[in-house]
Structures are given as structure tokens and as C-alpha cells.
Tab-separated table of C-alpha atoms and ligand atoms in Angstrom:
chain	number	residue	atom	x	y	z
R	27	MET	CA	-18.542	-3.520	-10.218
R	28	LYS	CA	-20.265	-3.885	-13.527
R	29	GLY	CA	-19.260	-7.264	-14.884
R	30	LEU	CA	-19.029	-10.726	-13.463
R	31	TYR	CA	-15.990	-12.934	-13.004
R	32	ARG	CA	-15.259	-15.822	-15.315
R	33	TYR	CA	-15.176	-19.310	-13.864
R	34	PRO	CA	-13.790	-22.621	-15.109
R	35	GLU	CA	-16.121	-24.643	-17.315
R	36	ASP	CA	-16.975	-27.225	-14.687
R	37	TYR	CA	-17.382	-24.710	-11.844
R	38	ALA	CA	-21.165	-24.512	-11.938
R	39	LEU	CA	-21.387	-28.302	-12.139
R	40	ARG	CA	-19.055	-28.778	-9.168
R	41	SER	CA	-20.979	-26.171	-7.182
R	42	ALA	CA	-24.305	-27.840	-7.950
R	43	SER	CA	-23.124	-31.355	-7.198
R	44	GLU	CA	-21.633	-30.272	-3.850
R	45	LEU	CA	-24.927	-28.560	-3.041
R	46	ASP	CA	-26.990	-31.607	-4.025
R	47	LEU	CA	-24.739	-33.941	-2.079
R	48	ALA	CA	-24.968	-31.812	1.066
R	49	LEU	CA	-28.710	-31.300	0.911
R	50	SER	CA	-29.611	-34.859	0.001
R	51	ALA	CA	-27.304	-36.898	2.195
R	52	VAL	CA	-25.220	-34.935	4.719
R	53	PRO	CA	-26.905	-34.775	8.143
R	54	ALA	CA	-25.646	-31.288	9.095
R	55	TYR	CA	-27.671	-29.783	6.237
R	56	ARG	CA	-30.933	-31.640	6.891
R	57	ASP	CA	-32.693	-28.472	8.095
R	58	TRP	CA	-31.588	-26.570	4.998
R	59	ARG	CA	-33.703	-28.717	2.669
R	60	ALA	CA	-36.894	-26.909	3.625
R	61	VAL	CA	-35.628	-23.607	2.176
R	62	ASP	CA	-33.985	-25.050	-0.973
R	63	PRO	CA	-36.045	-23.978	-4.006
R	64	GLY	CA	-34.981	-27.292	-5.595
R	65	PRO	CA	-32.658	-28.517	-8.335
R	66	GLN	CA	-34.762	-26.949	-11.103
R	67	ALA	CA	-33.988	-23.446	-9.735
R	68	PRO	CA	-30.853	-21.555	-10.907
R	69	LEU	CA	-27.784	-22.306	-8.793
R	70	ASP	CA	-27.344	-18.738	-7.518
R	71	GLU	CA	-30.972	-18.596	-6.465
R	72	ARG	CA	-30.658	-21.875	-4.567
R	73	CYS	CA	-27.504	-20.740	-2.783
R	74	ALA	CA	-28.996	-17.380	-1.856
R	75	ALA	CA	-31.965	-19.109	-0.228
R	76	LEU	CA	-29.767	-21.144	2.101
R	77	PRO	CA	-28.312	-20.040	5.436
R	78	LEU	CA	-24.605	-19.610	6.124
R	79	LEU	CA	-22.567	-22.082	8.096
R	80	ASN	CA	-20.237	-20.820	10.820
R	81	LYS	CA	-17.815	-22.195	13.383
R	82	ALA	CA	-20.515	-22.520	16.018
R	83	HIS	CA	-22.507	-24.755	13.636
R	84	LEU	CA	-19.443	-26.891	12.936
R	85	ARG	CA	-18.931	-27.370	16.659
R	86	ALA	CA	-22.585	-27.979	17.446
R	87	HIS	CA	-23.089	-30.620	14.751
R	88	GLY	CA	-19.841	-32.494	15.346
R	89	LEU	CA	-17.578	-34.213	12.828
R	90	GLU	CA	-19.896	-37.115	11.892
R	91	ALA	CA	-22.651	-34.782	10.691
R	92	PHE	CA	-20.475	-33.463	7.844
R	93	LEU	CA	-19.421	-36.808	6.348
R	94	ALA	CA	-20.473	-37.739	2.823
R	95	PRO	CA	-22.395	-41.035	2.491
R	96	GLY	CA	-20.177	-44.107	2.679
R	97	HIS	CA	-17.698	-42.431	5.024
R	98	ALA	CA	-17.348	-43.402	8.670
R	99	LEU	CA	-15.134	-41.444	11.029
R	100	ALA	CA	-13.791	-44.389	13.031
R	101	GLU	CA	-13.027	-46.359	9.887
R	102	GLY	CA	-11.281	-43.383	8.220
R	103	LEU	CA	-9.161	-42.778	11.289
R	104	ALA	CA	-8.338	-46.471	11.672
R	105	ARG	CA	-7.033	-46.861	8.138
R	106	GLY	CA	-5.217	-43.503	8.199
R	107	ALA	CA	-7.330	-41.809	5.499
R	108	ILE	CA	-7.893	-38.935	7.887
R	109	ASP	CA	-6.677	-37.541	11.148
R	110	THR	CA	-8.192	-35.095	13.580
R	111	VAL	CA	-6.671	-31.714	14.391
R	112	SER	CA	-7.546	-29.209	17.093
R	113	THR	CA	-7.504	-25.583	16.149
R	114	SER	CA	-6.066	-23.320	18.814
R	115	GLY	CA	-7.709	-20.405	20.550
R	116	THR	CA	-9.943	-19.535	23.440
R	117	THR	CA	-12.619	-21.986	24.536
R	118	ASP	CA	-15.039	-20.240	22.187
R	119	GLU	CA	-12.697	-20.557	19.226
R	120	GLN	CA	-11.294	-24.043	19.798
R	121	MET	CA	-12.505	-26.768	17.538
R	122	VAL	CA	-11.659	-30.295	16.511
R	123	LEU	CA	-11.730	-30.906	12.753
R	124	THR	CA	-11.065	-33.848	10.486
R	125	TRP	CA	-7.847	-33.474	8.528
R	126	ASN	CA	-7.762	-35.040	5.091
R	127	GLN	CA	-4.110	-34.743	4.109
R	128	ALA	CA	-4.564	-36.025	0.560
R	129	TRP	CA	-7.299	-33.463	-0.154
R	130	TRP	CA	-5.291	-30.671	1.471
R	131	ASN	CA	-2.242	-31.575	-0.629
R	132	ALA	CA	-4.317	-31.476	-3.813
R	133	SER	CA	-5.843	-28.127	-2.833
R	134	GLU	CA	-2.389	-26.720	-2.051
R	135	ALA	CA	-0.863	-28.050	-5.286
R	136	ALA	CA	-3.650	-26.382	-7.284
R	137	SER	CA	-3.008	-23.116	-5.442
R	138	TRP	CA	0.651	-23.165	-6.530
R	139	THR	CA	-0.417	-22.777	-10.157
R	140	LEU	CA	-1.757	-19.329	-9.211
R	141	ASN	CA	1.700	-17.857	-8.589
R	142	ARG	CA	4.517	-17.957	-11.141
R	143	HIS	CA	7.258	-18.252	-8.509
R	144	ALA	CA	5.504	-21.198	-6.865
R	145	ALA	CA	4.836	-22.830	-10.236
R	146	GLN	CA	8.489	-22.425	-11.303
R	147	ALA	CA	9.908	-23.727	-8.029
R	148	GLY	CA	8.802	-27.245	-9.005
R	149	LEU	CA	6.952	-27.804	-5.756
R	150	ALA	CA	5.737	-31.290	-4.984
R	151	ASP	CA	7.834	-33.284	-2.539
R	152	HIS	CA	10.033	-30.294	-1.741
R	153	ALA	CA	11.688	-29.628	1.606
R	154	GLU	CA	9.701	-27.030	3.516
R	155	ALA	CA	10.553	-25.241	6.759
R	156	LEU	CA	7.772	-23.794	8.895
R	157	LEU	CA	8.106	-20.901	11.303
R	158	THR	CA	4.908	-20.617	13.296
R	159	SER	CA	3.581	-20.867	16.790
R	160	PRO	CA	3.403	-24.585	17.635
R	161	LEU	CA	-0.246	-23.848	18.493
R	162	SER	CA	-0.863	-23.251	14.772
R	163	THR	CA	1.047	-26.266	13.520
R	164	GLY	CA	4.078	-28.273	14.502
R	165	VAL	CA	5.534	-29.751	17.626
R	166	PRO	CA	5.240	-27.828	20.905
R	167	SER	CA	7.867	-28.349	23.564
R	168	PRO	CA	6.120	-30.095	26.454
R	169	ASP	CA	8.306	-28.488	29.120
R	170	GLY	CA	9.522	-25.293	27.437
R	171	LYS	CA	12.955	-26.797	26.777
R	172	PRO	CA	14.405	-26.937	23.251
R	173	LEU	CA	13.548	-30.014	21.179
R	174	ALA	CA	16.188	-31.692	19.025
R	175	MET	CA	15.845	-31.074	15.266
R	176	LEU	CA	14.977	-34.707	14.641
R	177	ARG	CA	11.921	-34.395	16.900
R	178	ARG	CA	10.700	-31.486	14.734
R	179	ARG	CA	11.164	-33.231	11.382
R	180	LEU	CA	7.926	-34.674	10.000
R	181	GLY	CA	7.962	-35.996	6.452
R	182	ARG	CA	9.260	-33.253	4.157
R	183	PHE	CA	8.719	-30.600	6.843
R	184	LEU	CA	10.950	-29.041	9.462
R	185	TYR	CA	9.192	-27.105	12.218
R	186	LEU	CA	11.731	-24.475	13.231
R	187	ASN	CA	10.037	-23.301	16.401
R	188	GLU	CA	8.675	-25.283	19.339
R	189	HIS	CA	8.286	-22.356	21.792
R	190	LEU	CA	4.978	-20.689	22.619
R	191	ASP	CA	6.350	-17.183	23.190
R	192	SER	CA	8.289	-15.870	20.206
R	193	ALA	CA	8.769	-12.534	21.997
R	194	ALA	CA	11.074	-14.345	24.420
R	195	TRP	CA	13.279	-16.113	21.860
R	196	PRO	CA	16.882	-16.004	23.091
R	197	ASP	CA	19.659	-15.395	20.558
R	198	THR	CA	20.652	-19.049	20.879
R	199	HIS	CA	17.280	-19.918	19.329
R	200	ILE	CA	17.799	-17.443	16.454
R	201	ARG	CA	21.253	-18.904	15.782
R	202	ARG	CA	19.872	-22.430	15.922
R	203	MET	CA	17.159	-21.612	13.372
R	204	VAL	CA	19.789	-20.082	11.042
R	205	ARG	CA	21.930	-23.238	11.397
R	206	GLU	CA	18.964	-25.515	10.793
R	207	LEU	CA	17.942	-23.623	7.645
R	208	ASP	CA	21.528	-24.045	6.398
R	209	ALA	CA	21.437	-27.757	7.080
R	210	PHE	CA	17.883	-28.424	5.848
R	211	ARG	CA	18.045	-26.138	2.777
R	212	PRO	CA	14.286	-25.740	2.351
R	213	VAL	CA	12.819	-24.813	-1.041
R	214	VAL	CA	9.944	-23.071	0.740
R	215	LEU	CA	9.916	-21.234	4.052
R	216	GLU	CA	6.359	-20.800	5.275
R	217	GLY	CA	5.401	-18.944	8.392
R	218	SER	CA	3.314	-16.445	10.242
R	219	PRO	CA	4.298	-12.881	9.363
R	220	THR	CA	5.034	-11.958	12.994
R	221	LEU	CA	7.396	-14.866	13.598
R	222	LEU	CA	9.105	-14.519	10.216
R	223	ALA	CA	9.662	-10.806	10.936
R	224	ARG	CA	11.005	-11.400	14.447
R	225	PHE	CA	13.399	-14.021	13.155
R	226	ALA	CA	14.480	-11.879	10.186
R	227	ARG	CA	14.971	-8.768	12.324
R	228	ARG	CA	17.109	-10.442	14.948
R	229	SER	CA	19.185	-12.452	12.492
R	230	VAL	CA	20.036	-9.228	10.623
R	231	GLU	CA	20.937	-7.519	13.923
R	232	LEU	CA	23.212	-10.445	14.773
R	233	GLY	CA	24.884	-10.223	11.362
R	234	LEU	CA	23.749	-13.714	10.389
R	235	ARG	CA	23.131	-14.590	6.756
R	236	CYS	CA	20.156	-16.925	6.245
R	237	TRP	CA	19.746	-19.750	3.750
R	238	GLN	CA	17.712	-18.369	0.863
R	239	PRO	CA	14.671	-20.466	-0.069
R	240	ARG	CA	13.048	-20.208	-3.516
R	241	LEU	CA	9.811	-18.908	-2.047
R	242	ILE	CA	8.500	-17.496	1.223
R	243	VAL	CA	4.852	-18.171	1.980
R	244	THR	CA	3.005	-16.200	4.634
R	245	SER	CA	-0.079	-17.677	6.247
R	246	TYR	CA	-1.909	-17.877	9.605
R	247	GLU	CA	-2.077	-14.080	10.141
R	248	PHE	CA	-2.726	-10.893	8.190
R	249	PRO	CA	0.455	-10.162	6.169
R	250	SER	CA	1.268	-6.748	7.614
R	251	ARG	CA	3.432	-4.480	5.483
R	252	VAL	CA	5.530	-3.509	8.520
R	253	LEU	CA	6.353	-7.168	9.106
R	254	LEU	CA	6.978	-8.093	5.471
R	255	ARG	CA	9.521	-5.309	5.017
R	256	GLN	CA	11.554	-6.800	7.865
R	257	VAL	CA	11.352	-10.233	6.253
R	258	ARG	CA	12.648	-8.695	3.001
R	259	ARG	CA	15.760	-7.438	4.772
R	260	ALA	CA	16.847	-11.004	5.505
R	261	PHE	CA	15.430	-12.835	2.483
R	262	ASP	CA	15.621	-12.156	-1.258
R	263	ALA	CA	13.000	-14.752	-2.206
R	264	PRO	CA	9.596	-13.640	-3.481
R	265	ILE	CA	6.936	-13.548	-0.772
R	266	MET	CA	3.546	-15.076	-1.514
R	267	SER	CA	0.558	-14.775	0.759
R	268	SER	CA	-1.625	-17.859	0.927
R	269	TYR	CA	-5.143	-17.393	2.228
R	270	GLY	CA	-7.072	-20.401	3.422
R	271	CYS	CA	-8.193	-22.253	6.499
R	272	THR	CA	-8.276	-25.730	7.964
R	273	GLU	CA	-11.995	-25.945	7.156
R	274	ALA	CA	-11.814	-25.006	3.459
R	275	GLY	CA	-8.236	-25.599	2.244
R	276	CYS	CA	-6.283	-23.122	0.113
R	277	VAL	CA	-8.819	-20.575	-1.108
R	278	LEU	CA	-7.041	-17.453	-2.407
R	279	THR	CA	-3.435	-17.290	-3.528
R	280	GLN	CA	-1.451	-14.152	-4.186
R	281	CYS	CA	-0.031	-14.123	-7.713
R	282	GLU	CA	3.307	-12.634	-8.729
R	283	ALA	CA	1.528	-9.361	-9.573
R	284	GLY	CA	0.125	-9.101	-6.043
R	285	CYS	CA	-3.576	-9.922	-6.533
R	286	PHE	CA	-5.370	-12.810	-4.837
R	287	HIS	CA	-6.840	-15.419	-7.173
R	288	GLN	CA	-9.478	-17.990	-6.325
R	289	ASN	CA	-8.444	-21.639	-6.200
R	290	ALA	CA	-11.554	-22.363	-8.259
R	291	ALA	CA	-10.930	-26.099	-8.656
R	292	PHE	CA	-11.289	-26.552	-4.895
R	293	ALA	CA	-13.494	-23.790	-3.538
R	294	ARG	CA	-16.579	-21.829	-4.428
R	295	VAL	CA	-16.500	-18.278	-3.090
R	296	GLU	CA	-19.578	-16.174	-2.434
R	297	PHE	CA	-19.409	-12.531	-1.464
R	298	GLN	CA	-21.616	-10.135	0.457
R	299	PRO	CA	-20.692	-6.445	0.388
R	300	LEU	CA	-20.362	-4.189	3.389
R	301	ALA	CA	-23.347	-1.894	3.829
R	302	ALA	CA	-23.263	1.036	1.413
R	303	ARG	CA	-23.086	3.559	4.293
R	304	PHE	CA	-19.444	2.544	4.856
R	305	GLY	CA	-18.543	3.748	1.379
R	306	LYS	CA	-16.316	0.810	0.496
R	307	PRO	CA	-17.634	-0.707	-2.705
R	308	GLY	CA	-16.018	-4.052	-3.411
R	309	VAL	CA	-15.230	-4.793	0.240
R	310	GLY	CA	-17.235	-7.535	1.892
R	311	ARG	CA	-17.211	-10.896	3.616
R	312	ILE	CA	-16.908	-14.245	1.900
R	313	ALA	CA	-18.539	-17.655	2.310
R	314	LEU	CA	-16.747	-20.794	1.161
R	315	THR	CA	-17.969	-24.067	-0.288
R	316	SER	CA	-15.257	-26.665	-0.703
R	317	PHE	CA	-15.173	-29.161	-3.572
R	318	GLY	CA	-14.390	-32.833	-3.242
R	319	ASN	CA	-13.649	-33.392	0.434
R	320	PRO	CA	-15.986	-36.239	1.476
R	321	TRP	CA	-14.674	-36.120	5.044
R	322	ARG	CA	-16.126	-32.636	5.588
R	323	VAL	CA	-18.788	-31.478	3.168
R	324	LEU	CA	-18.571	-27.724	3.649
R	325	LEU	CA	-21.272	-25.455	2.275
R	326	ARG	CA	-21.390	-21.647	2.508
R	327	PHE	CA	-18.955	-21.410	5.413
R	328	ASP	CA	-18.734	-17.863	6.764
R	329	VAL	CA	-15.036	-17.776	7.504
R	330	GLY	CA	-15.106	-14.337	9.143
R	331	ASP	CA	-12.773	-12.483	6.779
R	332	LEU	CA	-13.128	-9.458	4.543
R	333	VAL	CA	-11.768	-9.172	1.010
R	334	ARG	CA	-11.582	-6.275	-1.444
R	335	LEU	CA	-12.628	-7.519	-4.876
R	336	ARG	CA	-10.845	-6.293	-7.951
R	337	PRO	CA	-13.469	-5.247	-10.517
R	338	PRO	CA	-13.818	-7.965	-13.200
R	339	GLU	CA	-13.456	-5.288	-15.882
R	340	THR	CA	-9.910	-4.581	-14.610
R	341	PRO	CA	-8.086	-7.897	-15.034
R	342	CYS	CA	-4.952	-8.649	-13.046
R	343	ALA	CA	-1.650	-7.980	-14.824
R	344	CYS	CA	-0.695	-11.664	-14.437
R	345	GLY	CA	-3.323	-12.650	-17.021
R	346	ARG	CA	-5.189	-15.230	-14.906
R	347	THR	CA	-8.913	-14.976	-15.494
R	348	ASP	CA	-10.550	-17.926	-13.714
R	349	GLY	CA	-12.495	-17.161	-10.562
R	350	ILE	CA	-12.721	-14.104	-8.358
R	351	VAL	CA	-9.769	-11.754	-8.032
R	352	ALA	CA	-9.209	-9.751	-4.862
R	353	ASP	CA	-6.921	-6.769	-4.574
R	354	ALA	CA	-6.523	-7.573	-0.896
R	355	VAL	CA	-7.600	-9.768	1.937
R	356	GLU	CA	-8.663	-6.971	4.274
R	357	GLY	CA	-8.449	-8.846	7.566
R	358	ARG	CA	-10.896	-10.371	9.977
R	359	VAL	CA	-14.417	-9.034	10.356
R	360	ASN	CA	-13.879	-9.142	14.119
R	361	ASP	CA	-10.794	-6.950	13.821
R	362	VAL	CA	-12.424	-3.972	12.145
R	363	THR	CA	-12.351	-0.690	14.046
R	364	PHE	CA	-14.334	2.517	13.581
R	365	ASP	CA	-13.253	6.114	13.274
R	366	ALA	CA	-14.786	9.052	15.132
R	367	ARG	CA	-17.495	9.416	12.467
R	368	GLY	CA	-18.427	5.731	12.765
R	369	GLN	CA	-16.772	4.803	9.474
R	370	LEU	CA	-15.371	1.312	9.339
R	371	VAL	CA	-11.581	0.824	9.200
R	372	THR	CA	-10.399	-2.577	7.980
R	373	VAL	CA	-7.136	-4.116	9.135
R	374	ASP	CA	-5.707	-3.499	5.667
R	375	GLU	CA	-6.555	0.216	5.813
R	376	LEU	CA	-5.052	0.480	9.281
R	377	ASP	CA	-1.946	-1.351	8.120
R	378	ARG	CA	-1.489	0.878	5.095
R	379	ARG	CA	-1.522	3.908	7.395
R	380	ALA	CA	0.738	2.419	10.108
R	381	SER	CA	3.243	1.184	7.547
R	382	GLY	CA	3.616	4.748	6.258
R	383	VAL	CA	5.762	5.386	9.336
R	384	ASN	CA	9.285	4.053	8.903
R	385	ASP	CA	10.798	1.942	11.674
R	386	VAL	CA	7.518	0.833	13.194
R	387	LEU	CA	8.353	-2.839	13.736
R	388	GLU	CA	5.162	-4.101	15.384
R	389	TYR	CA	1.928	-2.427	16.424
R	390	GLN	CA	-1.552	-3.114	17.715
R	391	VAL	CA	-4.543	-0.792	17.993
R	392	THR	CA	-7.344	-1.322	20.514
R	393	GLN	CA	-10.663	0.453	20.239
R	394	ASN	CA	-12.048	0.860	23.761
R	395	ALA	CA	-15.181	2.848	22.915
R	396	THR	CA	-16.623	4.652	19.905
R	397	ASP	CA	-14.323	7.626	20.504
R	398	SER	CA	-11.423	6.018	22.372
R	399	TRP	CA	-8.436	4.246	20.843
R	400	THR	CA	-5.114	3.199	22.306
R	401	ALA	CA	-2.178	1.503	20.646
R	402	CYS	CA	1.121	-0.084	21.487
R	403	ALA	CA	4.110	-0.417	19.209
R	404	VAL	CA	7.659	-1.674	18.895
R	405	CYS	CA	9.794	0.961	17.173
R	406	GLY	CA	13.314	0.926	15.811
R	407	ARG	CA	13.953	4.662	16.164
R	408	ASP	CA	13.174	7.575	18.491
R	409	GLY	CA	10.466	9.661	16.958
R	410	ALA	CA	8.687	6.808	15.207
R	411	ILE	CA	6.231	6.487	18.070
R	412	ALA	CA	5.142	10.130	17.794
R	413	GLU	CA	4.789	9.795	14.021
R	414	LEU	CA	2.674	6.658	14.486
R	415	ALA	CA	0.446	8.437	17.028
R	416	ALA	CA	-0.052	11.268	14.534
R	417	ALA	CA	-0.837	8.878	11.669
R	418	LEU	CA	-3.351	6.929	13.765
R	419	GLY	CA	-4.892	10.125	15.101
R	420	ASP	CA	-5.392	11.261	11.536
R	421	LEU	CA	-6.914	7.904	10.547
R	422	TYR	CA	-9.390	7.763	13.445
R	423	GLY	CA	-10.107	11.464	13.798
R	424	GLY	CA	-9.197	11.607	17.481
R	425	ARG	CA	-6.259	11.332	19.821
R	426	VAL	CA	-4.587	7.901	19.889
R	427	ALA	CA	-2.108	7.356	22.724
R	428	VAL	CA	0.629	4.946	21.636
R	429	ALA	CA	2.702	3.094	24.241
R	430	LEU	CA	6.187	1.923	23.399
R	431	VAL	CA	6.553	-1.786	24.236
R	432	ALA	CA	9.221	-4.467	23.780
R	433	ALA	CA	6.881	-6.862	21.906
R	434	ILE	CA	3.205	-7.308	21.089
R	435	PRO	CA	1.898	-10.384	22.900
R	436	ALA	CA	0.134	-13.171	21.001
R	437	GLU	CA	-3.503	-14.129	21.471
R	438	VAL	CA	-4.421	-17.388	23.231
R	439	SER	CA	-4.380	-18.956	19.760
R	440	GLY	CA	-0.686	-18.096	19.329
R	441	LYS	CA	-1.577	-15.643	16.543
R	442	HIS	CA	-1.111	-11.880	16.579
R	443	ARG	CA	-3.757	-9.286	15.857
R	444	LEU	CA	-3.143	-5.782	14.548
R	445	ALA	CA	-6.466	-4.452	15.811
R	446	ARG	CA	-8.915	-5.343	18.541
R	447	CYS	CA	-12.438	-4.085	18.948
R	448	ALA	CA	-14.524	-6.509	20.955
R	449	ALA	CA	-17.856	-5.020	19.928
R	450	SER	CA	-17.256	-4.700	16.215
R	451	PHE	CA	-19.123	-7.574	14.557
R	452	SER	CA	-22.708	-7.131	13.542
R	453	GLU	CA	-24.827	-8.651	10.780
R	454	ALA	CA	-26.015	-5.106	10.063
R	455	MET	CA	-22.533	-4.308	8.758
R	456	PHE	CA	-23.455	-6.170	5.571
R	457	GLU	CA	-26.258	-5.761	3.100
R	458	GLY	CA	-27.513	-7.418	-0.038
R	459	PRO	CA	-27.352	-11.068	-0.985
R	460	MET	CA	-24.361	-13.324	-0.398
R	461	ARG	CA	-23.686	-14.609	-3.927
R	462	ALA	CA	-21.015	-15.655	-6.388
R	463	PRO	CA	-19.711	-12.344	-7.733
K	2	LIG	ZN1	-2.763	-12.022	-10.832
């Protein structure tokens, strides 16, 4: 990349004031002061001198350590300014975070301006249906039995699914979700790609016609092409991928032309490229600084995801020019795999290859060793499994045995992964400074 991205006028000021606030008065960043070159130094230089924050730091410091001055956790909870939420996952991944609904709403509303379909749908107090694992958001069934619709209505939201295992949904559940969409008539249907695809696939097989929302938003998981094409068979609405996290709000939003644009009024994004030996210029990890959330001052948070930047000299067709533009969110750093030559394969690259085989409905690749890969897949046609094995073998440069399965199980978190490689993450995968691109 030759040029630099353009940012809104007040971006540098917001970045600097968040930095000053954190370093001067937020306990979690006390140790960072020693390495700060000081307010007279250029912003990029100051940022580059500081460490990154990660989930382990968030857990170790606790919620109080991230509050801006004048904010007390007990008081905020008591008057309903904030709530606490637990993120799902294994013991290592689980975390309790403060949830500032007003700030989240503002971050989300700003993200809607980054997609024409979202902007035109007049979103504000719209009815929204969610189709996710109840571990991600919503209302889990305490005993595995169905919950009445009224129990799953919260404010303007309807949580369509209360069951932990979407692979075991009976047809009665599919029919109920179709009926509830008809009755609730949501403007937006938001969900995890896996659950949206499972619902879409089965409702088409059952000959059911779904209520058509104005917009479908995918979140929570990597938006696999094989899943989205199943969603498109049941829904005509445009599909928008929203990239963000509980910690940092809505960060990147997919525009109507397919690129991801930075929600620059609410988040600063820094980028560190993958090491040059991987031969993927423009692909790297990101660190997030959020703007204006006094209940969690978040600086340089290493969220654990890879993006592929679009060169600033090649603007997106939609015409938006503020902030970074990514051609793709490439998936989690922890989900990268490696081919036989040791070259890194991102989830997006894997997905592009797997989705080249028609009638692959779900898949997951596991790298067991540097030269050993296995996969499992759900296929809608005889022959697809052999084609998938050939495509993956070509991608990795070795034999990949693919097992035909009825469904890919979810992780402990309730989310689905397309690739697993326990030993993949290493700081040595990246090189050069983490900076605003
Ligand atoms: Zn665009």
C-alpha cells in the first residue's frame, strides 16, 4: 500500500483524548505511562510505544480498573446506566464485561450509515429478530423445553432460538420460527451465519415461505460463503456483515458494495501486517481503541482477528472515504492453518476454496500436525465430498481426508469454527509496527 487512509476531521483529536484519559486516570493503564513518550510526541509515535491490551489483561484487571474518573460500577449498575454480561466460551475465554446499552446503540446507529440498505431501512426503534445460540445473546431454555414467544421478547427484539444445539432442531422448531417471523414481522433479521443457514435450508426443504425482512445482518461468526448462499435461497433481503465485539462495539460494517468500512466515530483501528514471508501484503491483525465509553476505556485491544486492507489508492465503489477500508475480515488469528510449505491459510482463503464446491453445506478443517489435515462436511449431493477433498488437498498440498457428517458441532461458546489449529498463534507471525494505516 502506498497511500494512507483518510479519517474524519476530529479523529486524531478523539484518539488523543482517549489516550490521554486512559493514561492519566484509568487504573488499568497505570503501567503504560512509563513508556508513553508524552503528549508533545506525535500521536502515532505515542501509540506505537504502548503495549497491546488483550482478553487476559481485561480479565486480570477486572471491570473497575477500566472505568473513567467519576464512574463507579456499583452506582452505574444500581441506577441502570450499565449492566454486566458474560461472554460465553471455555474457562479460558469466558469473561464478564460491563454493558453500556446507550453507547452500544449509538455505535450501532453510526454503523448503519455505512451501508445503503441499512440507512434506507430507517432503522432506529425497528423490530428485530435474532437467530443465534442463546450463549451468544438471548434467552436460553433452562430445561431444554421450548419457551413461549413472550418469554423471548425483550424490548424491540425477538430471540427466535432458545436451544443450545441447533443441529438437533426438530421441524416443529423450524415451523415455529417461520410462524413467529410472520407474526413479528421484523425489519431486520440478525443472526449467526450457521444458524441462519440451518434455518433457511430446512425451511426451504419443508416448502415454507419466510417473512422477508428489509435487511439480514450476520454477526458472531465468520460469514462463510457456503452458509450465505443457503440463506439467500430463503431470503431476498440484502445481507450485511457486521464486525464488532462486546468490548469495542460495532467496528467494521460491510457496505452495499461488499467492502468493510471503519465506524470511525466510535473506534480507532490500528493494523499490524503479517510477516512478509507469508506473502500476503495487506493482511494483518487489528487493535481497537473505542471512543466515548466511560464504563470501559479500551485502548489498543488486540481482538484476535485478521483483516485484508483495501489499498487506499483503490477506493471502494460505494464512495465512502472515511477510515480504513477492508476487502475482507479474514477470520480469527487462532483459526489460521498452514499448508505443506508452511504458508499461512486464513479462514477467508479456506472458505473461498471450499465454497468453490457446489452443495457443500457445512465444513470444518482441522490441522493435526504440520503435514496432516482432516475435515468433516455436510453435503447435499453425492460426489461433493470427493470434490471437497480434492479442493482442500490442492489448497494444502497434501491429502485431506474428509468425513461426511450430519452436522458440524458448535464450540463450547455456541459458535462454529471453519478451521481449527491449536498451535497456530504466534507473535512471530506478525512484523512491523502496529499503527493506524
Ligand atoms: Zn464501500
